Amino acid sequence: MSHVAGRPVASREPEAEPHGDPAAAEAPVQVRGLVKKFGTFHALDGVDLTVERGTVHGFLGPNGAGKSTAIRVLLGLYRASSGTVRVLGMDPGRRPSEVTRNVSYIPGDTALWPNLTGRQVLDVLAGLRGRRDAAREEELMERFSLDPTKKVRSYSTGNRKKVMLVAAFAAPTDLLILDEPTSGLDPLMEQIFQDCVEEASAAGRTVLLSSHILSEVERLCTDVTIIKDGVVVESGSLARLQHLAAVEVTVHDDDETLARLAADLAGSGIDTRLAPGESPRGALDFPVDRARLPVVLAKVAVAGSTDVRVASASLEDLFLRHYEVDAR
Amino acid sequence: MTGLWPATRLMFRRHRVALIAWALSLLLLVAITVPSYQQTYPGLSERAPLVAQMQNTDGTRLLYGILHDPGTLGQLFTWEVGAYVVVLTCVMALLLAVSTTRGEEDAGTLELVRASGVKPMAPLVAAMILVFTACLLVGGGSSAVLIVQMLWAEDLAADELTLVGAVGFGALTTLAGFTVGLVAMVLAQLRGEARGARSWAFIFVGVTFLMRVMADEAISNSDWPQWLKALNWFSPFGWKEVVSPYTHDRTWALAVFAGACLALIACVAALYTRREYSESILPDRSTSTRGMRVRSVESWSWAAGRSHVAGWAVAVLLIAALFGSMTGGLVQTLRESEPTRQLLEQMSASSAASGAPGVDAGDLAAAADTLAPENLLAQFYEFLGLYVAILVAVFAISAVLRWRGEEKAGYLDLELTAGTKRWRSLLARCTLSAVCSVVLLAASAALMGWLGEMQMAGEVGAGEAFRQSMTATFGQVPAVLAGVGVVAVLIAVVPRWSGAIWAVVAVAASIQTFGGLVNPPQWVLDLSLYAWAPALGDDWPWAQMILLTAIGVLGVVGAAASVGRRDVTTG
């Protein structure tokens, strides 16, 4: 996984003016070498992130990887220690309010004013932004079946999320930054959320989606960036990443043949996840780099096995590799 | 009871900082008092003029209660610092009681405890144990400190401190605090959220304090209805007068107070078992179809802060009305003052001649001088103005600190990510705080002045009371503004330490209120924010007033300019 961001970097372009229509020229989110230090701890250590216009960009990583920290920098809530950050053509560290006026944000921890009702929260957020699409709000409340007359205090976690989802999708903004927006939502609402993201994307809005729900990311996102320990470990189009990733090989045969095959593969440095002396029990099932696939298939042919299946790795496989390393 | 021990340990673990901070600072206050009195006024005879003066000042009776003759060290302690200790112990118990019961339910942490196989009653009993321990630390600690001071004191002073007085004071403080804590727990069962329970509990404190004031007035003035004296029995703040440590030592009354505590414990337990987890006894109105009109961050600040402002405005104006209505008592003092004044003049002359140590001749001369009608009135208003100003300063600072509270809770994230400018958001809170404080100071000054005018008609010139009230109270505007400026800078630059502003206020307020009896050096007095209201007869301290105003304005401007440079942090 030595590759970095898949796209050519437009960093040499002259900086767009915040006036006029800056967003037309450059990607809505451009981050280069972002470092965020808390004391001596490097929460982010040279992160690059480019979110292209109109795309849905998955932002993944294990817990504590720095996703929320990066998002807070994008919103101007945290100051970058070093690196360049441009959101909608502006530096959020210098002009946070101009940036966030055009950004819909759903925080990971949904802390809403407990003594306001759902409708009052929507009123406040729209009032502060100074722009509102009330008809769209009504429609979204209907779709998410949100009762806006209740006080936030008496809402469940899911209902609080819904308030923020309505506010985020209804606001007339260009960029949506969603930090685990569906945690606490039921599957039906999850479905409506995915529809909303697709509509937003179709309307030309850009979405940065941080999520742990891989099926959601697989369905919605065209690009993903995976970070771990404050460093980007994978970034690019989802299709390309899946192509580059390991493939899963499954061979069915009698145990004797499989044991021989496993020993043969181990001799070539390919780990079949079969411990020495262990019985294969009818199948060998292991991941292998796409580049080494011909070697594996040649050995399978030599062994005379005919029941072979080769599958592209799912996002989950791609992902778990990084997560497992992290767990150590 | 299953789980009581772990629940109690958890409770102490979660609230130990608050508990230790409260107990230590109150015990420190107790510990420094008697030695300070002793140093300043070593003998009973030197103290006589002061005691006479204090007994005749309505403002001090209002706040502390009755100072009994002859004014021994124990009596002086009980009267002045004792009053603070009782009130602050009750406030401590109130805050701890709500945050260990309804507060834990609001936060959802009690749900974990209740789901861990403990008896439903265990967390409540644990909360009671914690509140009682806190009160006992202060009360019992005070007794211990006073007993040690009695044992170490010289023969002469030892007579002024007694074992039964020390024990009586400690016990009544413990029981008064625990009672208020239990009442707060009752209210926490009735109301569905910690904030509501706390505000009702503070109303209870206010009402019972008022009952004590009326009872003490009835004791001191025979023309008040005498049945009012009984109110002291029903107010935890009146129990000090009921027991009268170091004077009457009616320790048997403590059994009655303990009985009240037992009844309240039963009441809390009964209400607790009659409601579901996180529900309240009183219906909680939690739905509304009303919208909210917000056009800018300024109008949002007002919408979010107006109930806080309204609560404080009611409290401050009520206290101002109460203070103002006491002005009439001055008339009586004026008529009775002639002999005292002569005595004071004699003493100041003799001590000036003999150069007696420990007695400042200037002090006594000044004391005699204060008994002129205008001066007495000015002194009265200076005193009241100071208290109103400290209250308003606490309001002003808490109004600004709410911004930091919203930041920690994560609410500010929502505000700032909706296109709001950070400097405007902070500036809006500071402006709201400053404007409301100035209006509150002006309104309470006018209210006290107007009430004074009505009662002092004929004693002093027309308009004199109003003018003096305005000068003394409204003259504290620069000090209040300076507090706003300082807290704004702390929030903008060192947000983690913004709570330290309370230490500044506490020190400044203590210097002003205890300074008179403890006699610290002048430079210490000068450090107090609240020392610079214009006083009658003196030149106005223009330089200091301008400096304080400048600290306020520049602080707020500087804070707004620099708050954008830091991270917005939650948790």
PDB file of N, CA and C in Angstrom, chain A residues 1-3 60-63 65 214 224-229 231-235 241-242 244-246 314-328:
ATOM      1  N   MET A   1       0.833  -1.199   0.000  1.00  0.00           N
ATOM      2  CA  MET A   1       0.000   0.000   0.000  1.00  0.00           C
ATOM      3  C   MET A   1       0.865   1.246   0.000  1.00  0.00           C
ATOM      4  N   SER A   2       1.768   1.262  -0.940  1.00  0.00           N
ATOM      5  CA  SER A   2       2.706   2.378  -0.954  1.00  0.00           C
ATOM      6  C   SER A   2       2.152   3.583  -1.706  1.00  0.00           C
ATOM      7  N   HIS A   3       1.044   3.346  -2.419  1.00  0.00           N
ATOM      8  CA  HIS A   3       0.519   4.458  -3.209  1.00  0.00           C
ATOM      9  C   HIS A   3      -0.162   5.498  -2.314  1.00  0.00           C
ATOM     10  N   LEU A  60     -12.456   7.144   6.338  1.00  0.00           N
ATOM     11  CA  LEU A  60     -12.506   5.988   7.221  1.00  0.00           C
ATOM     12  C   LEU A  60     -11.260   5.877   8.072  1.00  0.00           C
ATOM     13  N   GLY A  61     -11.373   5.061   9.074  1.00  0.00           N
ATOM     14  CA  GLY A  61     -10.225   4.811   9.942  1.00  0.00           C
ATOM     15  C   GLY A  61     -10.698   4.291  11.272  1.00  0.00           C
ATOM     16  N   PRO A  62      -9.807   3.566  11.982  1.00  0.00           N
ATOM     17  CA  PRO A  62     -10.205   3.025  13.280  1.00  0.00           C
ATOM     18  C   PRO A  62     -10.503   4.142  14.279  1.00  0.00           C
ATOM     19  N   ASN A  63     -11.109   3.778  15.390  1.00  0.00           N
ATOM     20  CA  ASN A  63     -11.385   4.764  16.442  1.00  0.00           C
ATOM     21  C   ASN A  63     -10.082   5.431  16.869  1.00  0.00           C
ATOM     22  N   ALA A  65      -8.278   7.473  15.147  1.00  0.00           N
ATOM     23  CA  ALA A  65      -7.305   7.648  14.073  1.00  0.00           C
ATOM     24  C   ALA A  65      -7.047   9.116  13.767  1.00  0.00           C
ATOM     25  N   LEU A 214     -19.524  -0.010   6.709  1.00  0.00           N
ATOM     26  CA  LEU A 214     -18.821  -0.189   5.435  1.00  0.00           C
ATOM     27  C   LEU A 214     -19.780  -0.379   4.277  1.00  0.00           C
ATOM     28  N   VAL A 224     -12.464   7.006  -1.373  1.00  0.00           N
ATOM     29  CA  VAL A 224     -12.285   6.880   0.071  1.00  0.00           C
ATOM     30  C   VAL A 224     -10.872   7.289   0.460  1.00  0.00           C
ATOM     31  N   THR A 225     -10.769   7.767   1.690  1.00  0.00           N
ATOM     32  CA  THR A 225      -9.469   8.002   2.300  1.00  0.00           C
ATOM     33  C   THR A 225      -9.496   7.284   3.634  1.00  0.00           C
ATOM     34  N   ILE A 226      -8.473   6.463   3.865  1.00  0.00           N
ATOM     35  CA  ILE A 226      -8.394   5.758   5.145  1.00  0.00           C
ATOM     36  C   ILE A 226      -7.219   6.338   5.919  1.00  0.00           C
ATOM     37  N   ILE A 227      -7.472   6.772   7.152  1.00  0.00           N
ATOM     38  CA  ILE A 227      -6.350   7.252   7.956  1.00  0.00           C
ATOM     39  C   ILE A 227      -6.214   6.389   9.198  1.00  0.00           C
ATOM     40  N   LYS A 228      -4.979   6.368   9.687  1.00  0.00           N
ATOM     41  CA  LYS A 228      -4.685   5.588  10.879  1.00  0.00           C
ATOM     42  C   LYS A 228      -3.559   6.285  11.618  1.00  0.00           C
ATOM     43  N   ASP A 229      -3.707   6.449  12.906  1.00  0.00           N
ATOM     44  CA  ASP A 229      -2.696   7.135  13.718  1.00  0.00           C
ATOM     45  C   ASP A 229      -2.300   8.473  13.104  1.00  0.00           C
ATOM     46  N   VAL A 231      -2.193   9.394  10.013  1.00  0.00           N
ATOM     47  CA  VAL A 231      -1.517   9.331   8.724  1.00  0.00           C
ATOM     48  C   VAL A 231      -2.457   8.661   7.716  1.00  0.00           C
ATOM     49  N   VAL A 232      -2.457   9.156   6.457  1.00  0.00           N
ATOM     50  CA  VAL A 232      -3.283   8.536   5.433  1.00  0.00           C
ATOM     51  C   VAL A 232      -2.622   7.232   5.004  1.00  0.00           C
ATOM     52  N   VAL A 233      -3.382   6.122   5.056  1.00  0.00           N
ATOM     53  CA  VAL A 233      -2.807   4.847   4.624  1.00  0.00           C
ATOM     54  C   VAL A 233      -3.347   4.422   3.264  1.00  0.00           C
ATOM     55  N   GLU A 234      -4.505   4.861   2.891  1.00  0.00           N
ATOM     56  CA  GLU A 234      -5.066   4.561   1.576  1.00  0.00           C
ATOM     57  C   GLU A 234      -5.862   5.765   1.136  1.00  0.00           C
ATOM     58  N   SER A 235      -5.779   6.061  -0.167  1.00  0.00           N
ATOM     59  CA  SER A 235      -6.643   7.115  -0.657  1.00  0.00           C
ATOM     60  C   SER A 235      -6.811   6.956  -2.144  1.00  0.00           C
ATOM     61  N   LEU A 241      -8.950   1.100  -5.490  1.00  0.00           N
ATOM     62  CA  LEU A 241      -8.411   0.542  -4.247  1.00  0.00           C
ATOM     63  C   LEU A 241      -8.765  -0.930  -4.126  1.00  0.00           C
ATOM     64  N   GLN A 242     -10.001  -1.227  -4.493  1.00  0.00           N
ATOM     65  CA  GLN A 242     -10.420  -2.620  -4.405  1.00  0.00           C
ATOM     66  C   GLN A 242      -9.630  -3.471  -5.380  1.00  0.00           C
ATOM     67  N   LEU A 244      -6.563  -2.877  -6.395  1.00  0.00           N
ATOM     68  CA  LEU A 244      -5.185  -3.010  -5.934  1.00  0.00           C
ATOM     69  C   LEU A 244      -5.049  -3.942  -4.742  1.00  0.00           C
ATOM     70  N   ALA A 245      -6.141  -4.102  -4.045  1.00  0.00           N
ATOM     71  CA  ALA A 245      -6.052  -4.828  -2.787  1.00  0.00           C
ATOM     72  C   ALA A 245      -5.887  -6.330  -3.044  1.00  0.00           C
ATOM     73  N   ALA A 246      -5.656  -7.024  -1.989  1.00  0.00           N
ATOM     74  CA  ALA A 246      -5.485  -8.476  -2.063  1.00  0.00           C
ATOM     75  C   ALA A 246      -6.743  -9.145  -2.602  1.00  0.00           C
ATOM     76  N   SER A 314     -13.398  -7.334  -0.507  1.00  0.00           N
ATOM     77  CA  SER A 314     -14.416  -6.324  -0.212  1.00  0.00           C
ATOM     78  C   SER A 314     -13.730  -5.169   0.510  1.00  0.00           C
ATOM     79  N   LEU A 315     -14.482  -4.073   0.651  1.00  0.00           N
ATOM     80  CA  LEU A 315     -13.955  -2.940   1.410  1.00  0.00           C
ATOM     81  C   LEU A 315     -13.610  -3.394   2.827  1.00  0.00           C
ATOM     82  N   GLU A 316     -14.404  -4.344   3.289  1.00  0.00           N
ATOM     83  CA  GLU A 316     -14.199  -4.831   4.649  1.00  0.00           C
ATOM     84  C   GLU A 316     -12.821  -5.468   4.798  1.00  0.00           C
ATOM     85  N   ASP A 317     -12.443  -6.269   3.792  1.00  0.00           N
ATOM     86  CA  ASP A 317     -11.113  -6.896   3.853  1.00  0.00           C
ATOM     87  C   ASP A 317     -10.028  -5.835   3.843  1.00  0.00           C
ATOM     88  N   LEU A 318     -10.251  -4.854   2.940  1.00  0.00           N
ATOM     89  CA  LEU A 318      -9.301  -3.772   2.756  1.00  0.00           C
ATOM     90  C   LEU A 318      -9.038  -3.055   4.064  1.00  0.00           C
ATOM     91  N   PHE A 319     -10.114  -2.894   4.715  1.00  0.00           N
ATOM     92  CA  PHE A 319     -10.218  -2.119   5.902  1.00  0.00           C
ATOM     93  C   PHE A 319      -9.637  -2.842   7.094  1.00  0.00           C
ATOM     94  N   LEU A 320     -10.063  -4.103   7.240  1.00  0.00           N
ATOM     95  CA  LEU A 320      -9.697  -4.842   8.432  1.00  0.00           C
ATOM     96  C   LEU A 320      -8.188  -5.016   8.515  1.00  0.00           C
ATOM     97  N   ARG A 321      -7.543  -5.061   7.356  1.00  0.00           N
ATOM     98  CA  ARG A 321      -6.080  -5.158   7.374  1.00  0.00           C
ATOM     99  C   ARG A 321      -5.488  -4.007   8.168  1.00  0.00           C
ATOM    100  N   HIS A 322      -6.000  -2.787   7.898  1.00  0.00           N
ATOM    101  CA  HIS A 322      -5.474  -1.616   8.612  1.00  0.00           C
ATOM    102  C   HIS A 322      -5.894  -1.629  10.059  1.00  0.00           C
ATOM    103  N   TYR A 323      -7.107  -2.076  10.271  1.00  0.00           N
ATOM    104  CA  TYR A 323      -7.608  -2.067  11.642  1.00  0.00           C
ATOM    105  C   TYR A 323      -6.851  -3.060  12.498  1.00  0.00           C
ATOM    106  N   GLU A 324      -6.563  -4.223  11.920  1.00  0.00           N
ATOM    107  CA  GLU A 324      -5.878  -5.253  12.696  1.00  0.00           C
ATOM    108  C   GLU A 324      -4.499  -4.791  13.123  1.00  0.00           C
ATOM    109  N   VAL A 325      -3.801  -4.160  12.215  1.00  0.00           N
ATOM    110  CA  VAL A 325      -2.463  -3.665  12.538  1.00  0.00           C
ATOM    111  C   VAL A 325      -2.572  -2.681  13.695  1.00  0.00           C
ATOM    112  N   ASP A 326      -3.621  -1.878  13.647  1.00  0.00           N
ATOM    113  CA  ASP A 326      -3.812  -0.857  14.657  1.00  0.00           C
ATOM    114  C   ASP A 326      -4.031  -1.453  16.037  1.00  0.00           C
ATOM    115  N   ALA A 327      -4.675  -2.634  16.045  1.00  0.00           N
ATOM    116  CA  ALA A 327      -5.066  -3.194  17.336  1.00  0.00           C
ATOM    117  C   ALA A 327      -3.868  -3.654  18.146  1.00  0.00           C
ATOM    118  N   ARG A 328      -2.709  -3.788  17.514  1.00  0.00           N
ATOM    119  CA  ARG A 328      -1.552  -4.287  18.257  1.00  0.00           C
ATOM    120  C   ARG A 328      -1.017  -3.288  19.242  1.00  0.00           C
TER     121      ARG A 328
END
